[in-house]
């Protein structure tokens, strides 16, 4: 077999392959064997039909077609390996010449990873938000904790802001009560915004036994997005009573003995959260700067596939679970379809570029992923997916997704290397040291957009 490579553009090549006919022998034998098992010829036992009889009865062309279909993936893979190509996706194969007992010639056009030069990134500088926790932040956190320990007691008066009301709901669309539009004994805190728009105004001022009707757009269910006439009946009004902010509350709500200790712990927790946010912000901004330094051509077909994947996931998974379609989603977001398409393209292009650059960094810095790092990453992914680690691991193995997880960890480590080399200052001008940061933050945040299946870069050998 002989092969040659022609570069069509920075992300696409054409392979020209010439195969001597004798190299098709194994595939021809397999073709005759397969046809033998599929056909019946009078006078011959099944599976024992001579090749010349198969040629006479069914045509040599059928045998050649079967043999070529069997052989093409192998010859294509050999040509890819010989040229040391890093191919992306499926090739477009064209058989240019097939002469019986002489030769098989074909071409294969396929996208390839572009050659990327990683420049010196040690001069990257970014600014992030300073870590500041005010007394007001601490008070708010303590108040939120306090609200979780609130008690309620029924009152015989009209409902007010902050009260907890028990209500029955009935929703109608076009005068018809919806099958899933009736709910009984729903507990609702007035002012929480957790139910339908307009319900606060409807129930305020009502006593137990009172009812009101209002119009609201349904958020979910069979008539999601439609205007509905909703009747609400109040069956009980209860007043929320907050515990006193004192040492007794601290002992009730935490492991601390005093309110001061509880507040100090709340401050520390808020600082840790803001430090995590600061680290994530640093990673995102360093990545932005890195992408600005690198010229990354993006394969057109890969980009188109990635855009389609993102739209499919949004429409069929995320919006589908919320009972919305794309048109309603765009209306809520205040975007036109053209604006949505442009944003999706921009995000997809950035995701592909991010993966290409970080993968190149993995190679340049010779970064490896050990079993412990992979296990830790798998545990985090399992937690975010709502599956047990064992279930998630089984799904990953059965789906052949282990290389994808390894790639995610490696890209996280690559970005961590760049962040460590960069100069990160907060808005106060203080230099932030992120060298001791946990790399698990990196591969879960800024590199998430690069973990797209269309940009996985796995070699495909099917022709």
Coordinates of N, CA, C and O in Angstrom, one line a residue, residues 161-278:
X161 N -47.3 40.2 54.4 CA -46.0 39.8 53.9 C -45.2 39.0 54.9 O -45.2 39.3 56.1
X162 N -44.6 37.9 54.5 CA -43.8 37.0 55.4 C -44.6 35.9 56.1 O -44.0 35.0 56.7
X163 N -45.9 36.0 56.0 CA -46.8 34.9 56.6 C -46.6 33.7 55.7 O -46.4 33.7 54.5
X164 N -46.9 32.5 56.4 CA -47.0 31.3 55.7 C -48.5 30.9 55.5 O -49.1 30.7 56.6
X165 N -48.9 30.8 54.3 CA -50.3 30.5 54.1 C -50.4 29.1 53.5 O -49.6 28.6 52.7
X166 N -51.5 28.4 53.9 CA -51.8 27.1 53.3 C -52.9 27.4 52.3 O -54.0 27.9 52.6
X167 N -52.7 26.9 51.0 CA -53.6 27.3 50.0 C -54.0 26.1 49.1 O -53.3 25.2 49.0
X168 N -55.2 26.3 48.4 CA -55.6 25.4 47.3 C -55.5 26.2 46.0 O -55.9 27.4 46.0
X169 N -55.1 25.6 45.0 CA -55.0 26.2 43.7 C -55.7 25.5 42.6 O -55.8 24.3 42.6
X170 N -56.3 26.3 41.7 CA -57.0 25.7 40.5 C -56.7 26.6 39.3 O -57.0 27.8 39.3
X171 N -56.1 26.0 38.3 CA -55.7 26.8 37.1 C -56.5 26.4 35.9 O -56.7 25.2 35.6
X172 N -57.0 27.4 35.2 CA -57.8 27.2 34.0 C -57.1 27.9 32.8 O -56.6 28.9 32.9
X173 N -57.2 27.2 31.6 CA -56.8 27.8 30.4 C -57.9 27.7 29.4 O -58.5 26.6 29.2
X174 N -58.3 28.8 28.8 CA -59.5 28.9 27.9 C -60.7 28.4 28.6 O -61.6 27.7 28.0
X175 N -60.8 28.6 29.9 CA -62.0 28.3 30.6 C -62.1 26.8 31.1 O -63.0 26.4 31.8
X176 N -61.1 26.0 30.8 CA -61.1 24.6 31.1 C -60.0 24.4 32.2 O -58.9 24.8 32.1
X177 N -60.4 23.6 33.3 CA -59.5 23.3 34.4 C -58.5 22.3 33.8 O -58.9 21.3 33.3
X178 N -57.2 22.6 34.0 CA -56.2 21.7 33.5 C -56.1 20.4 34.4 O -56.4 20.5 35.6
X179 N -55.8 19.3 33.8 CA -55.7 18.0 34.5 C -54.6 18.1 35.6 O -54.8 17.5 36.7
X180 N -53.5 18.8 35.3 CA -52.5 19.0 36.3 C -52.5 20.4 36.9 O -51.5 20.9 37.3
X181 N -53.7 21.0 36.9 CA -53.8 22.4 37.3 C -54.4 22.5 38.7 O -54.9 23.6 39.0
X182 N -54.6 21.4 39.4 CA -55.2 21.5 40.7 C -54.2 21.0 41.8 O -53.6 20.0 41.6
X183 N -54.1 21.8 42.9 CA -53.2 21.5 44.0 C -53.9 21.8 45.3 O -54.5 22.9 45.4
X184 N -53.7 21.0 46.3 CA -54.3 21.1 47.6 C -53.2 21.3 48.7 O -52.2 20.7 48.6
X185 N -53.6 22.0 49.7 CA -52.7 22.1 50.9 C -51.3 22.5 50.6 O -50.3 21.9 51.1
X186 N -51.1 23.5 49.7 CA -49.8 24.0 49.4 C -49.3 25.0 50.4 O -50.1 25.9 50.7
X187 N -48.1 24.8 50.9 CA -47.6 25.8 51.9 C -46.8 26.8 51.1 O -45.9 26.5 50.4
X188 N -47.1 28.1 51.4 CA -46.4 29.2 50.6 C -46.1 30.4 51.5 O -47.0 30.8 52.3
X189 N -44.8 30.8 51.5 CA -44.4 32.0 52.2 C -44.6 33.3 51.4 O -44.0 33.4 50.3
X190 N -45.5 34.2 51.8 CA -45.8 35.4 51.0 C -44.5 36.2 50.8 O -43.8 36.5 51.8
X191 N -44.2 36.5 49.6 CA -43.0 37.3 49.3 C -41.8 36.5 48.9 O -40.8 37.1 48.5
X192 N -41.9 35.2 48.9 CA -40.8 34.3 48.6 C -40.6 34.2 47.1 O -39.5 33.9 46.6
X193 N -41.6 34.5 46.3 CA -41.5 34.4 44.8 C -41.3 33.0 44.3 O -40.8 32.7 43.2
X194 N -41.7 32.0 45.1 CA -41.5 30.6 44.7 C -42.7 30.0 43.9 O -42.6 28.9 43.4
X195 N -43.8 30.7 43.8 CA -44.9 30.2 43.0 C -45.2 31.1 41.8 O -44.3 31.6 41.3
X196 N -46.4 31.3 41.5 CA -46.8 32.0 40.3 C -46.7 33.5 40.5 O -47.0 34.0 41.6
X197 N -46.4 34.2 39.5 CA -46.4 35.7 39.5 C -47.8 36.2 39.8 O -48.8 35.7 39.1
X198 N -48.0 37.1 40.7 CA -49.3 37.6 41.0 C -49.9 37.0 42.2 O -50.9 37.6 42.7
X199 N -49.4 35.9 42.7 CA -50.0 35.2 43.8 C -49.9 36.0 45.1 O -50.8 36.0 46.0
X200 N -48.8 36.8 45.3 CA -48.6 37.6 46.5 C -49.7 38.6 46.7 O -50.3 38.7 47.8
X201 N -50.0 39.3 45.6 CA -51.0 40.4 45.7 C -52.4 39.7 45.9 O -53.3 40.3 46.5
X202 N -52.6 38.5 45.3 CA -53.9 37.8 45.4 C -54.2 37.4 46.9 O -55.3 37.5 47.3
X203 N -53.2 36.8 47.6 CA -53.4 36.3 48.9 C -53.3 37.3 50.0 O -53.9 37.1 51.1
X204 N -52.6 38.4 49.8 CA -52.4 39.4 50.9 C -53.8 40.0 51.2 O -54.5 40.4 50.2
X205 N -54.1 40.1 52.4 CA -55.4 40.6 52.8 C -56.5 39.6 53.0 O -57.6 39.9 53.4
X206 N -56.2 38.3 52.6 CA -57.2 37.3 52.7 C -57.1 36.6 54.1 O -55.9 36.3 54.5
X207 N -58.2 36.3 54.7 CA -58.2 35.4 55.9 C -58.5 34.0 55.5 O -58.8 33.7 54.4
X208 N -58.4 33.1 56.5 CA -58.7 31.7 56.2 C -60.1 31.6 55.7 O -61.0 32.1 56.3
X209 N -60.3 30.9 54.6 CA -61.6 30.7 54.0 C -61.8 31.7 52.8 O -62.7 31.5 52.0
X210 N -60.9 32.7 52.7 CA -61.0 33.7 51.6 C -60.4 33.1 50.3 O -59.5 32.3 50.3
X211 N -60.9 33.6 49.2 CA -60.3 33.2 47.9 C -60.2 34.4 46.9 O -60.9 35.4 47.1
X212 N -59.4 34.2 45.9 CA -59.2 35.3 44.9 C -58.8 34.6 43.6 O -58.4 33.5 43.6
X213 N -59.0 35.4 42.5 CA -58.7 34.9 41.2 C -57.7 35.9 40.5 O -57.9 37.1 40.6
X214 N -56.7 35.4 39.9 CA -55.7 36.3 39.2 C -55.2 35.6 38.0 O -55.4 34.4 37.8
X215 N -54.6 36.3 37.1 CA -54.1 35.8 35.8 C -52.6 35.7 35.9 O -51.9 36.7 36.4
X216 N -52.0 34.6 35.5 CA -50.6 34.4 35.5 C -50.1 33.4 34.4 O -50.9 32.6 34.0
X217 N -48.9 33.6 34.0 CA -48.3 32.7 33.0 C -47.8 31.5 33.8 O -47.0 31.6 34.7
X218 N -48.2 30.3 33.3 CA -47.8 29.0 34.0 C -46.3 28.7 33.7 O -45.8 28.9 32.6
X219 N -45.6 28.3 34.7 CA -44.1 28.1 34.6 C -43.8 26.6 34.2 O -42.8 26.4 33.6
X220 N -44.7 25.7 34.4 CA -44.5 24.3 34.1 C -45.8 23.6 33.9 O -46.8 24.2 33.8
X221 N -45.6 22.3 33.7 CA -46.8 21.5 33.4 C -47.2 21.4 32.0 O -46.5 21.9 31.1
X222 N -48.4 20.9 31.7 CA -48.9 20.7 30.4 C -49.2 21.9 29.6 O -49.2 22.0 28.4
X223 N -49.4 23.1 30.3 CA -49.7 24.3 29.7 C -48.6 25.4 30.0 O -48.9 26.6 30.1
X224 N -47.4 24.9 30.1 CA -46.3 25.8 30.5 C -46.2 26.9 29.4 O -46.3 26.7 28.2
X225 N -46.1 28.2 29.9 CA -45.9 29.3 29.0 C -47.2 30.0 28.6 O -47.2 31.0 28.0
X226 N -48.4 29.4 29.0 CA -49.7 29.9 28.6 C -50.3 30.7 29.8 O -50.0 30.5 30.9
X227 N -51.1 31.7 29.4 CA -51.8 32.5 30.4 C -52.9 31.7 31.0 O -53.6 31.0 30.3
X228 N -53.0 31.8 32.3 CA -54.0 31.0 33.0 C -54.7 31.8 34.0 O -54.2 32.7 34.6
X229 N -56.0 31.5 34.2 CA -56.8 32.1 35.2 C -56.7 31.2 36.5 O -57.1 30.0 36.4
X230 N -56.1 31.7 37.5 CA -55.8 30.9 38.7 C -56.7 31.3 39.9 O -56.8 32.5 40.2
X231 N -57.4 30.4 40.5 CA -58.2 30.6 41.7 C -57.4 30.1 42.9 O -57.0 28.9 42.9
X232 N -57.2 30.9 43.9 CA -56.5 30.6 45.1 C -57.4 30.7 46.3 O -58.0 31.7 46.4
X233 N -57.4 29.7 47.1 CA -58.2 29.7 48.3 C -57.3 29.5 49.5 O -56.5 28.6 49.6
X234 N -57.4 30.4 50.5 CA -56.5 30.3 51.7 C -57.3 29.5 52.7 O -58.4 29.8 53.1
X235 N -56.6 28.4 53.2 CA -57.2 27.6 54.2 C -56.6 27.9 55.6 O -57.2 27.5 56.6
X236 N -55.4 28.5 55.6 CA -54.8 28.8 56.9 C -53.8 29.9 56.8 O -53.1 30.0 55.8
X237 N -53.8 30.8 57.7 CA -52.7 31.9 57.8 C -51.9 31.6 59.0 O -52.4 31.4 60.1
X238 N -50.6 31.6 58.9 CA -49.7 31.3 60.0 C -48.6 32.4 60.0 O -48.1 32.8 59.0
X239 N -48.3 32.8 61.2 CA -47.2 33.8 61.4 C -45.9 33.1 61.6 O -45.8 32.2 62.4
X240 N -44.8 33.6 60.9 CA -43.5 33.0 61.1 C -42.9 33.7 62.3 O -42.9 35.0 62.4
X241 N -42.3 32.9 63.2 CA -41.6 33.5 64.4 C -40.2 33.1 64.4 O -39.9 31.9 64.3
X242 N -39.3 34.0 64.4 CA -37.9 33.8 64.3 C -37.3 33.6 65.7 O -37.7 34.3 66.6
X243 N -36.3 32.7 65.9 CA -35.7 32.6 67.2 C -34.9 33.8 67.6 O -34.4 34.5 66.7
X244 N -34.7 34.1 68.8 CA -33.9 35.2 69.3 C -32.4 34.9 68.8 O -31.9 33.8 68.9
X245 N -31.8 36.0 68.4 CA -30.3 35.9 68.1 C -29.5 36.0 69.4 O -29.1 37.1 69.8
X246 N -29.2 34.8 69.9 CA -28.5 34.8 71.1 C -27.7 33.5 71.2 O -27.6 32.7 70.2
X247 N -27.0 33.3 72.3 CA -26.2 32.1 72.4 C -27.0 30.8 72.3 O -26.5 29.8 71.8
X248 N -28.3 30.8 72.8 CA -29.1 29.7 72.7 C -29.4 29.3 71.3 O -29.4 28.1 70.9
X249 N -29.6 30.3 70.4 CA -29.8 30.1 69.0 C -28.5 29.4 68.4 O -28.6 28.5 67.6
X250 N -27.3 30.0 68.8 CA -26.1 29.4 68.2 C -26.0 27.9 68.6 O -25.5 27.1 67.7
X251 N -26.3 27.6 69.8 CA -26.3 26.2 70.2 C -27.3 25.3 69.5 O -27.1 24.1 69.2
X252 N -28.5 25.9 69.2 CA -29.5 25.2 68.4 C -29.1 25.0 67.0 O -29.3 23.9 66.4
X253 N -28.5 26.0 66.4 CA -28.3 25.9 64.9 C -26.9 25.5 64.5 O -26.7 25.3 63.3
X254 N -26.0 25.3 65.5 CA -24.6 24.9 65.1 C -24.0 24.2 66.2 O -24.6 23.9 67.3
X255 N -22.7 23.9 66.0 CA -21.9 23.2 67.0 C -21.2 24.2 68.0 O -20.4 23.8 68.9
X256 N -21.5 25.5 67.8 CA -20.9 26.5 68.6 C -21.7 26.9 69.9 O -22.9 26.8 69.9
X257 N -21.0 27.4 70.9 CA -21.7 27.7 72.2 C -22.2 29.1 72.2 O -23.1 29.5 73.0
X258 N -21.5 30.0 71.4 CA -21.9 31.4 71.5 C -22.2 32.0 70.1 O -21.8 31.4 69.1
X259 N -23.0 33.1 70.1 CA -23.4 33.7 68.9 C -22.1 34.3 68.2 O -22.0 34.3 67.0
X260 N -21.2 34.8 69.0 CA -20.0 35.4 68.4 C -19.2 34.3 67.7 O -18.6 34.6 66.6
X261 N -19.1 33.1 68.2 CA -18.4 32.0 67.6 C -19.1 31.6 66.3 O -18.5 31.3 65.2
X262 N -20.4 31.6 66.3 CA -21.2 31.3 65.1 C -20.9 32.3 64.0 O -20.7 32.0 62.8
X263 N -20.9 33.6 64.4 CA -20.6 34.7 63.4 C -19.2 34.6 62.8 O -19.0 34.8 61.6
X264 N -18.3 34.3 63.7 CA -16.9 34.1 63.2 C -16.8 33.0 62.2 O -16.1 33.1 61.2
X265 N -17.5 31.9 62.5 CA -17.5 30.8 61.5 C -18.2 31.1 60.2 O -17.7 30.8 59.2
X266 N -19.3 31.9 60.3 CA -19.9 32.4 59.1 C -19.0 33.2 58.3 O -19.0 33.1 57.0
X267 N -18.3 34.1 58.9 CA -17.3 35.0 58.2 C -16.3 34.1 57.5 O -15.9 34.4 56.3
X268 N -15.7 33.1 58.2 CA -14.7 32.3 57.6 C -15.3 31.5 56.4 O -14.6 31.4 55.3
X269 N -16.5 31.0 56.5 CA -17.1 30.3 55.4 C -17.3 31.2 54.2 O -17.1 30.8 53.0
X270 N -17.8 32.4 54.4 CA -17.9 33.4 53.3 C -16.6 33.7 52.7 O -16.5 33.9 51.5
X271 N -15.6 33.9 53.5 CA -14.2 34.1 52.9 C -13.8 33.0 52.0 O -13.2 33.2 51.0
X272 N -14.0 31.8 52.5 CA -13.6 30.6 51.7 C -14.4 30.6 50.4 O -13.8 30.2 49.3
X273 N -15.7 30.9 50.4 CA -16.5 30.9 49.2 C -16.0 32.0 48.2 O -15.9 31.7 47.0
X274 N -15.7 33.1 48.8 CA -15.2 34.2 47.9 C -13.8 33.9 47.4 O -13.5 34.3 46.2
X275 N -13.0 33.2 48.1 CA -11.7 32.8 47.6 C -11.8 31.8 46.5 O -11.1 31.8 45.5
X276 N -12.8 30.9 46.6 CA -13.1 29.9 45.6 C -13.5 30.7 44.3 O -13.1 30.4 43.2
X277 N -14.5 31.6 44.5 CA -14.9 32.4 43.4 C -13.8 33.2 42.7 O -13.7 33.4 41.5
X278 N -12.9 33.7 43.6 CA -11.8 34.5 43.1 C -10.8 33.6 42.2 O -10.4 34.0 41.2

